[in-house]
Short mmCIF file of C-alpha atoms in Angstrom, two decimals:
data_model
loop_
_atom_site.label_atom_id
_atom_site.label_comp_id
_atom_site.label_asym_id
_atom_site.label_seq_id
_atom_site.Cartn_x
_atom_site.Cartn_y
_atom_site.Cartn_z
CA UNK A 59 -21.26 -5.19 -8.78
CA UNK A 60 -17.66 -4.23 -7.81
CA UNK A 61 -16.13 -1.94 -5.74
CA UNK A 62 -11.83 -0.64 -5.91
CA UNK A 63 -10.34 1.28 -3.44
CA UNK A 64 -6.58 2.44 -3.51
CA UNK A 65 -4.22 4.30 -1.78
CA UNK A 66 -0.70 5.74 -2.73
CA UNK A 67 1.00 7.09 1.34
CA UNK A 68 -0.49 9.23 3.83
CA UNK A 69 1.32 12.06 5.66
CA UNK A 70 1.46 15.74 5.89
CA UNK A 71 0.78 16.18 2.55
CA UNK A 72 -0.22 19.95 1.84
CA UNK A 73 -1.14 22.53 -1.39
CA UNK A 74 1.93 24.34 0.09
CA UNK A 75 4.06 21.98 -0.67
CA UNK A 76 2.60 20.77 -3.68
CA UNK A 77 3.40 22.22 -7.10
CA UNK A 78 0.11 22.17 -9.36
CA UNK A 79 2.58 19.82 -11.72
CA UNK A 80 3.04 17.53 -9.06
CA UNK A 81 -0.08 17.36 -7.63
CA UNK A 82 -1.09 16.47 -11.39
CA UNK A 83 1.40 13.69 -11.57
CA UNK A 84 -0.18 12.13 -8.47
CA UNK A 85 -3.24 12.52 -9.73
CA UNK A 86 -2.56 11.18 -13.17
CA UNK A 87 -0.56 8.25 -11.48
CA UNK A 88 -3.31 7.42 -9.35
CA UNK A 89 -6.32 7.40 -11.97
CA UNK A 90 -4.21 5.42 -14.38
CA UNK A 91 -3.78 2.88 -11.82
CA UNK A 92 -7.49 2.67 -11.00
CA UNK A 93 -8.48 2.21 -14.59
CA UNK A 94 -6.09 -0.69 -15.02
CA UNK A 95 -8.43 -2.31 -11.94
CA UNK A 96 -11.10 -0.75 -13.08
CA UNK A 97 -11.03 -2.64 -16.35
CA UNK A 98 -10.50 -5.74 -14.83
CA UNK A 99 -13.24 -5.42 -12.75
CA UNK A 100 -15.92 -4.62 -15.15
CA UNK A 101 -14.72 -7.59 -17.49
CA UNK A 102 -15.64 -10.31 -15.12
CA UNK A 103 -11.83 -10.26 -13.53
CA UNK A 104 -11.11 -11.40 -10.07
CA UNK A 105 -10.75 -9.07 -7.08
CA UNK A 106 -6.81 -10.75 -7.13
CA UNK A 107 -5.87 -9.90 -10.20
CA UNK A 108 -7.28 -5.97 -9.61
CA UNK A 109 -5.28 -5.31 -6.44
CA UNK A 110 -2.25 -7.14 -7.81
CA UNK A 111 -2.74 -5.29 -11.29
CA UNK A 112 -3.49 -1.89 -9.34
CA UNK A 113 0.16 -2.44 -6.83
CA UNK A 114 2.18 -3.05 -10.04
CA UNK A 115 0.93 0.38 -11.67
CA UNK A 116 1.89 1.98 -8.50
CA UNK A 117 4.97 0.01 -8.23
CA UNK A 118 6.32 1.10 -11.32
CA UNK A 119 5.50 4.89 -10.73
CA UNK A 120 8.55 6.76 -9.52
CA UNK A 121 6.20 8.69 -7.39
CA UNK A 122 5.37 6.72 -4.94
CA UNK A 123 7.72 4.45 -2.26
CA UNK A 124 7.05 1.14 -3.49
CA UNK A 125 8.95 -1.21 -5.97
CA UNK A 126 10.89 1.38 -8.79
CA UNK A 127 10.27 4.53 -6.50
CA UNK A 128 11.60 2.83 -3.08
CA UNK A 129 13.56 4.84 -1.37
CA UNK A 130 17.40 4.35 0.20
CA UNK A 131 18.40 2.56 2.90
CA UNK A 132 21.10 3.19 5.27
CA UNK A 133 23.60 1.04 3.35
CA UNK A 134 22.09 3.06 0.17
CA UNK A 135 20.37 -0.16 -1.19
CA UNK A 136 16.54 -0.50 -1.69
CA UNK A 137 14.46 -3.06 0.62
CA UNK A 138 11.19 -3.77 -0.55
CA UNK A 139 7.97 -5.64 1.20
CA UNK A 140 4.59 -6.64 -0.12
CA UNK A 141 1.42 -8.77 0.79
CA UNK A 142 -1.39 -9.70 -0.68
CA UNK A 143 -4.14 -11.81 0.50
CA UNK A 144 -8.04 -12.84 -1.04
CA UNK A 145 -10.68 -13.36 1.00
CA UNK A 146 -12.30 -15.95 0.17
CA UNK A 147 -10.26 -18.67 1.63
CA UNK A 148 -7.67 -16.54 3.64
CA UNK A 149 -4.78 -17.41 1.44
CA UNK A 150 -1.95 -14.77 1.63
CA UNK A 151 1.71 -14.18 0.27
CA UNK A 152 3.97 -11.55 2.03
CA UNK A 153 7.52 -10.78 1.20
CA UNK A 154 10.25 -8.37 3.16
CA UNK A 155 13.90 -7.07 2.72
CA UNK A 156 13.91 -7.80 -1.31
CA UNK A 157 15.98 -6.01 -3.35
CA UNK A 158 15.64 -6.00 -7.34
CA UNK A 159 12.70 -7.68 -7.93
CA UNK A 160 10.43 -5.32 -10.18
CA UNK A 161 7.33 -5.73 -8.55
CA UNK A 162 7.20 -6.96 -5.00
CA UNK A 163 3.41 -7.48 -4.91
CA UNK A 164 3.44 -10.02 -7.83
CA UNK A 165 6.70 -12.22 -5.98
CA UNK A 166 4.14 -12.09 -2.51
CA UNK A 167 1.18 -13.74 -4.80
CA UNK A 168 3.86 -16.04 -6.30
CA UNK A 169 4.94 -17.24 -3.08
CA UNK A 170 0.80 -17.31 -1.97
CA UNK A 171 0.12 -19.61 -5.00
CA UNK A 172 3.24 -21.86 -5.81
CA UNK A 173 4.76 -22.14 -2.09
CA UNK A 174 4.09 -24.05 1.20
CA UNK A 175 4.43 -20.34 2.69
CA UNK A 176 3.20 -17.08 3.66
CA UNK A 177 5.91 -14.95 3.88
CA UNK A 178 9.61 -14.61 3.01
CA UNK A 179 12.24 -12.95 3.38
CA UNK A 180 16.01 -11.94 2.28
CA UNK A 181 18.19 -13.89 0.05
CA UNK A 182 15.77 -16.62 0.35
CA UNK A 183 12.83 -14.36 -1.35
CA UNK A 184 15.16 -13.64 -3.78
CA UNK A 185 15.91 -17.13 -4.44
CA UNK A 186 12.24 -18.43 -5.00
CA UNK A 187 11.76 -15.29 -7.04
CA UNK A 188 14.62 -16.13 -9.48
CA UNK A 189 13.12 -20.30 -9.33
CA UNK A 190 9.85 -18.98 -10.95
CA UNK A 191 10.64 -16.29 -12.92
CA UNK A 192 9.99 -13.06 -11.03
CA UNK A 193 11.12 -10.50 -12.93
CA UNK A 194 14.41 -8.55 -11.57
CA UNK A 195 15.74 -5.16 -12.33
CA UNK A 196 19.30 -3.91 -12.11
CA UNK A 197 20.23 -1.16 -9.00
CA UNK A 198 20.45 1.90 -11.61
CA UNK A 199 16.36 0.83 -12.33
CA UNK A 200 15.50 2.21 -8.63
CA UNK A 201 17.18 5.48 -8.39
CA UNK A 202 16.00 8.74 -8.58
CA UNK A 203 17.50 11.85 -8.08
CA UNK A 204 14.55 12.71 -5.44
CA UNK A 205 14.90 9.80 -3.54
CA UNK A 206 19.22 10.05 -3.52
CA UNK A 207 18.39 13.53 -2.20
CA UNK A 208 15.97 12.76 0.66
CA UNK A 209 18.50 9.75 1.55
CA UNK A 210 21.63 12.44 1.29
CA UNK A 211 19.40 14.81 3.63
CA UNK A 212 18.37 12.03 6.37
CA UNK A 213 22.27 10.91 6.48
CA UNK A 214 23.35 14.45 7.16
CA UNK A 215 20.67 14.71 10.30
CA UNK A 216 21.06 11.25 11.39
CA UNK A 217 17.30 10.69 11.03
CA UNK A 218 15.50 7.51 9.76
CA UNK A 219 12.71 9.37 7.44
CA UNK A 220 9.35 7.84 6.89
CA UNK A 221 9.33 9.24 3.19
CA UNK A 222 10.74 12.89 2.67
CA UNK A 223 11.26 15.74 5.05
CA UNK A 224 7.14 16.21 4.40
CA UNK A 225 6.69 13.65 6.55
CA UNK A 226 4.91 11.06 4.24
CA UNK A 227 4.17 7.53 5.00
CA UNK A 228 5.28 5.78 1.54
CA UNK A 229 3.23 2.68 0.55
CA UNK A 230 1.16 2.19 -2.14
CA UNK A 231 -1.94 -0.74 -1.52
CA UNK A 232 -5.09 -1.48 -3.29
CA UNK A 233 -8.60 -3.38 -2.05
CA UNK A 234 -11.75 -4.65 -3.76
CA UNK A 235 -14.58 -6.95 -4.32
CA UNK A 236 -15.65 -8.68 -7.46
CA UNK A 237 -18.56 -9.64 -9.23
CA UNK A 238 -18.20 -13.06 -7.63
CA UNK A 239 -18.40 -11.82 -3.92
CA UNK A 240 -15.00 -12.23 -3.43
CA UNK A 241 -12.56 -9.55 -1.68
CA UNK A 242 -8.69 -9.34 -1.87
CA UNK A 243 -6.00 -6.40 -0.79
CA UNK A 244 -2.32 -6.04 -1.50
CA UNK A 245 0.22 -3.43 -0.08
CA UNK A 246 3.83 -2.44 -1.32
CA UNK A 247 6.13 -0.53 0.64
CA UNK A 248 10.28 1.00 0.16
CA UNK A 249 10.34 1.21 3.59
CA UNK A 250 12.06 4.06 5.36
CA UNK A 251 14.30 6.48 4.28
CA UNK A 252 17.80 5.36 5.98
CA UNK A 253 16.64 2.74 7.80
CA UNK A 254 18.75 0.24 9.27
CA UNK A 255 18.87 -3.41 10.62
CA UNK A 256 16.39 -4.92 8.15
CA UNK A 257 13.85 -2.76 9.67
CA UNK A 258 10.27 -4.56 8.54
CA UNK A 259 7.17 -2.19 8.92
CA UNK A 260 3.62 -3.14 8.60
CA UNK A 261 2.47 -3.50 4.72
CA UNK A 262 3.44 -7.22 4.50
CA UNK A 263 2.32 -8.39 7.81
CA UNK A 264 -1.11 -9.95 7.32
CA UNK A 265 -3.54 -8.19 9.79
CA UNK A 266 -1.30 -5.79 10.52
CA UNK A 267 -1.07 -3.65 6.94
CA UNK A 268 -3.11 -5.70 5.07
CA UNK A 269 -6.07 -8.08 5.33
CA UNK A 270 -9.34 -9.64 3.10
CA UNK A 271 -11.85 -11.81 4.66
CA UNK A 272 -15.07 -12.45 2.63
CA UNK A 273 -16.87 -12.16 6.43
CA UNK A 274 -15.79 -8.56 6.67
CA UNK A 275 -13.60 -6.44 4.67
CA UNK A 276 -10.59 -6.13 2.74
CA UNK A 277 -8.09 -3.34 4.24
CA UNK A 278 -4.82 -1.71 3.27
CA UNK A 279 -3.06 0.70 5.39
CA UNK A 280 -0.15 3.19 4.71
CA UNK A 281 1.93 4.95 8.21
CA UNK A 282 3.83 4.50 10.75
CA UNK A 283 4.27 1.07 10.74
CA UNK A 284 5.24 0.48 14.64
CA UNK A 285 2.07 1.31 15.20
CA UNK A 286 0.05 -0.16 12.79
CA UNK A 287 1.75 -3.28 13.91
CA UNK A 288 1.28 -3.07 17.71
CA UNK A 289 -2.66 -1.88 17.20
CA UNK A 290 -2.93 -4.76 14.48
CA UNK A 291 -5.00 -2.31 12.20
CA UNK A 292 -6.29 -4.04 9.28
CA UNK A 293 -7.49 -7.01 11.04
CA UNK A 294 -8.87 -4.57 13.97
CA UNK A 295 -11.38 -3.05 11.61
CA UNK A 296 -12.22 -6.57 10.04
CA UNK A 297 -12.81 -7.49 13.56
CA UNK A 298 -15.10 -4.65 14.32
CA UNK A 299 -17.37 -5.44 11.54
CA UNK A 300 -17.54 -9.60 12.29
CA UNK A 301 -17.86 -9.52 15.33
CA UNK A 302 -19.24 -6.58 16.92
CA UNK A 303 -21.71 -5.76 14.11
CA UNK A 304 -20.13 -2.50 12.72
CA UNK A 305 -20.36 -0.61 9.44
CA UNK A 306 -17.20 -0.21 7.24
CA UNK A 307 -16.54 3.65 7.64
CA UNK A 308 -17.48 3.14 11.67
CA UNK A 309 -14.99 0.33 11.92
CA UNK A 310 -12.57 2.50 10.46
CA UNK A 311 -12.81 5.75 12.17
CA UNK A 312 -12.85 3.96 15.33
CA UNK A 313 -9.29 2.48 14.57
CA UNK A 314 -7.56 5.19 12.85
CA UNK A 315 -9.03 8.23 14.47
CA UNK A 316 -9.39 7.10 17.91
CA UNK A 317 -7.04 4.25 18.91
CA UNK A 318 -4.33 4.87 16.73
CA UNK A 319 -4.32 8.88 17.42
CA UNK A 320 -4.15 7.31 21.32
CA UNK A 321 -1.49 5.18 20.40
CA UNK A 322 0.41 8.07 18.58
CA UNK A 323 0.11 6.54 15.07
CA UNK A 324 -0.42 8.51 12.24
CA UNK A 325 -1.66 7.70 8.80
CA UNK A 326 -4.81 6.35 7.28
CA UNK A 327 -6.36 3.40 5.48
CA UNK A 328 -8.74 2.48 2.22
CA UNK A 329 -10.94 -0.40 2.86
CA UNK A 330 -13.85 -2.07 0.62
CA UNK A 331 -16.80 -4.36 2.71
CA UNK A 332 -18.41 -7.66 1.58
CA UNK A 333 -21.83 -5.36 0.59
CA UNK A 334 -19.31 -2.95 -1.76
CA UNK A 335 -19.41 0.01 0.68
CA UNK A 336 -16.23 1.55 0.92
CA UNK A 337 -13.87 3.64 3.08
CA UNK A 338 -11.58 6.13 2.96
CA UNK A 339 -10.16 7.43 6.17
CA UNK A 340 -7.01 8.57 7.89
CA UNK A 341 -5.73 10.57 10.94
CA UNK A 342 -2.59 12.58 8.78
CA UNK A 343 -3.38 15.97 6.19
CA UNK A 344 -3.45 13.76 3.59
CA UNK A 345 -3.75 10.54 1.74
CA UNK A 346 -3.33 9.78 -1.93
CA UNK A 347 -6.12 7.99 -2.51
CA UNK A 348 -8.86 7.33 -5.29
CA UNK A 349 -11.86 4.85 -6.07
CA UNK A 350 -14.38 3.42 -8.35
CA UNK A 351 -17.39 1.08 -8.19
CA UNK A 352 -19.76 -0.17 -11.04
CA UNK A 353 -21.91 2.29 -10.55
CA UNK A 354 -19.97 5.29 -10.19
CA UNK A 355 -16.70 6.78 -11.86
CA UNK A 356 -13.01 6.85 -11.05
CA UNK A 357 -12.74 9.84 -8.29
CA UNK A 358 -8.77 10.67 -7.29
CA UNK A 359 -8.20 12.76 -3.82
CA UNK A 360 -5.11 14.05 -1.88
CA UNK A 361 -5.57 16.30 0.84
CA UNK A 362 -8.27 16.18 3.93
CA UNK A 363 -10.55 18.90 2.25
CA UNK A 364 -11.49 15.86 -0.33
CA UNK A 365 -10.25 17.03 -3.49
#
């Protein structure tokens, strides 16, 4: 038995604004993705090598705001953050405020398996990155026309954006449980577009954007990242199910469409339980999104009318 779940932003993400050649791209992107865990999966592979497999396809789609498709900063440099954590024995990596390391997701599962650590940050990342052979990528290998544009745009109103002017919460994350029982969950973000001050949101903070406990659930969340922080949403739902007794897609609709609509936070999350069930859910008009379990095939959504 195994169960993936992934996830590539949340926001208002509408047919109106979505050419049917983009909306194929995503799709395309997304199921690609999910067969590379998929195939891991259904040859005996580990729930950690599946979500950290699944975050590098993502990462190195231009599509979505995470490693090769981050988008600009203030300063007109790329900051990157990942985290990625198993369940099994509660060991996590995170990393924040990297720039030029391909894949962010495999330096925060470096840093979980040959480090003393959880999470780094800055020139120090960089550092142990470089010390075990992470690879690195040169500025030109992170820009896009799309994502100059949408920093060119923000600079001209002053505005830090959370993707693109269609309001889209950028982060790509993947969850899932293995043949073994085991569950693990990994989240990459770019960040914001134009933000400033080393600005951190909530895909690399453990129980914040991302969590796996064996007990519960694994969880990966993509929005507003305040938020997420202050309502501590991924270990909120893993809560709900430990200790007060709830199912998966319960625990989740009572986090992300009560308290965080309460709290003003928008965006959604994909989460897989210890039993396989699996979730879906968000409070924003749509969510890249897709899964697959051993039983059933690879199904890729985007907008809140589930196709």
């Amino acid at each position: 038995m195994f169960s993936l779940v992934i996830h590539g932003g949340a926001g208002t993400i509408t047919r109106a604004a979505m050419s049917p050649e983009k909306e194929l791209a995503y799709k395309q992107a997304l199921d690609q993705a999910l067969q590379v865990g998929e195939n891991i999966l259904r040859e005996g592979g580990t729930a950690l090598d599946a979500v950290e497999k699944v975050a590098i396809s993502l990462e190195d789609c231009e599509l979505f705001n995470a490693g090769r498709g981050s988008v600009f900063t203030a300063e007109g440099k790329h900051e990157m953050d990942a985290c990625i954590m198993r369940g099994d024995n509660l060991e996590a990596g995170a990393v924040a405020g990297i720039s030029n390391v391909k894949n962010p997701v495999q330096l925060a599962r470096a840093i979980m398996e040959k480090s003393e650590h959880v999470f780094l940050t800055g020139q120090g990342a960089l550092e142990f990155a470089k010390i075990n052979g992470i690879a690195m990528e040169p500025d030109a290998y992170f820009y896009s026309a799309f994502r100059y544009e949408q920093w060119q745009e923000a600079k001209a109103d002053g505005k830090i954006q959370l993707d693109h002017t269609e309001k889209k919460f950028g982060t790509i994350g993947a969850v899932a449980l293995d043949q073994y029982g085991n569950l693990a969950a990994s989240t990459s973000t770019g960040g914001m577009t134009n933000k400033r001050w080393g600005r951190v949101g909530d895909s690399p903070m453990v129980g914040a954007g991302t969590y796996a406990n064996n007990r519960s659930a694994a969880i990966s969340c993509t929005g507003h990242g305040e938020f997420f922080i202050r309502g501590v949403v991924a270990y909120d739902v893993a809560c709900l199910i430990e200790y007060q007794g709830l199912r998966l897609q319960e625990a989740c609709e009572k986090v992300i469409l009560d308290k965080m609509v309460k709290l003003g936070g928008e965006g959604g999350l994909v989460g897989v339980d210890s039993q396989g069930n699996t979730a879906m859910v968000f409070n924003s008009e749509g969510m890249y999104r897709g899964m697959v379990t051993h039983n059933t095939k690879r199904t890729v959504l985007i907008y809140s009318d589930s196709n």
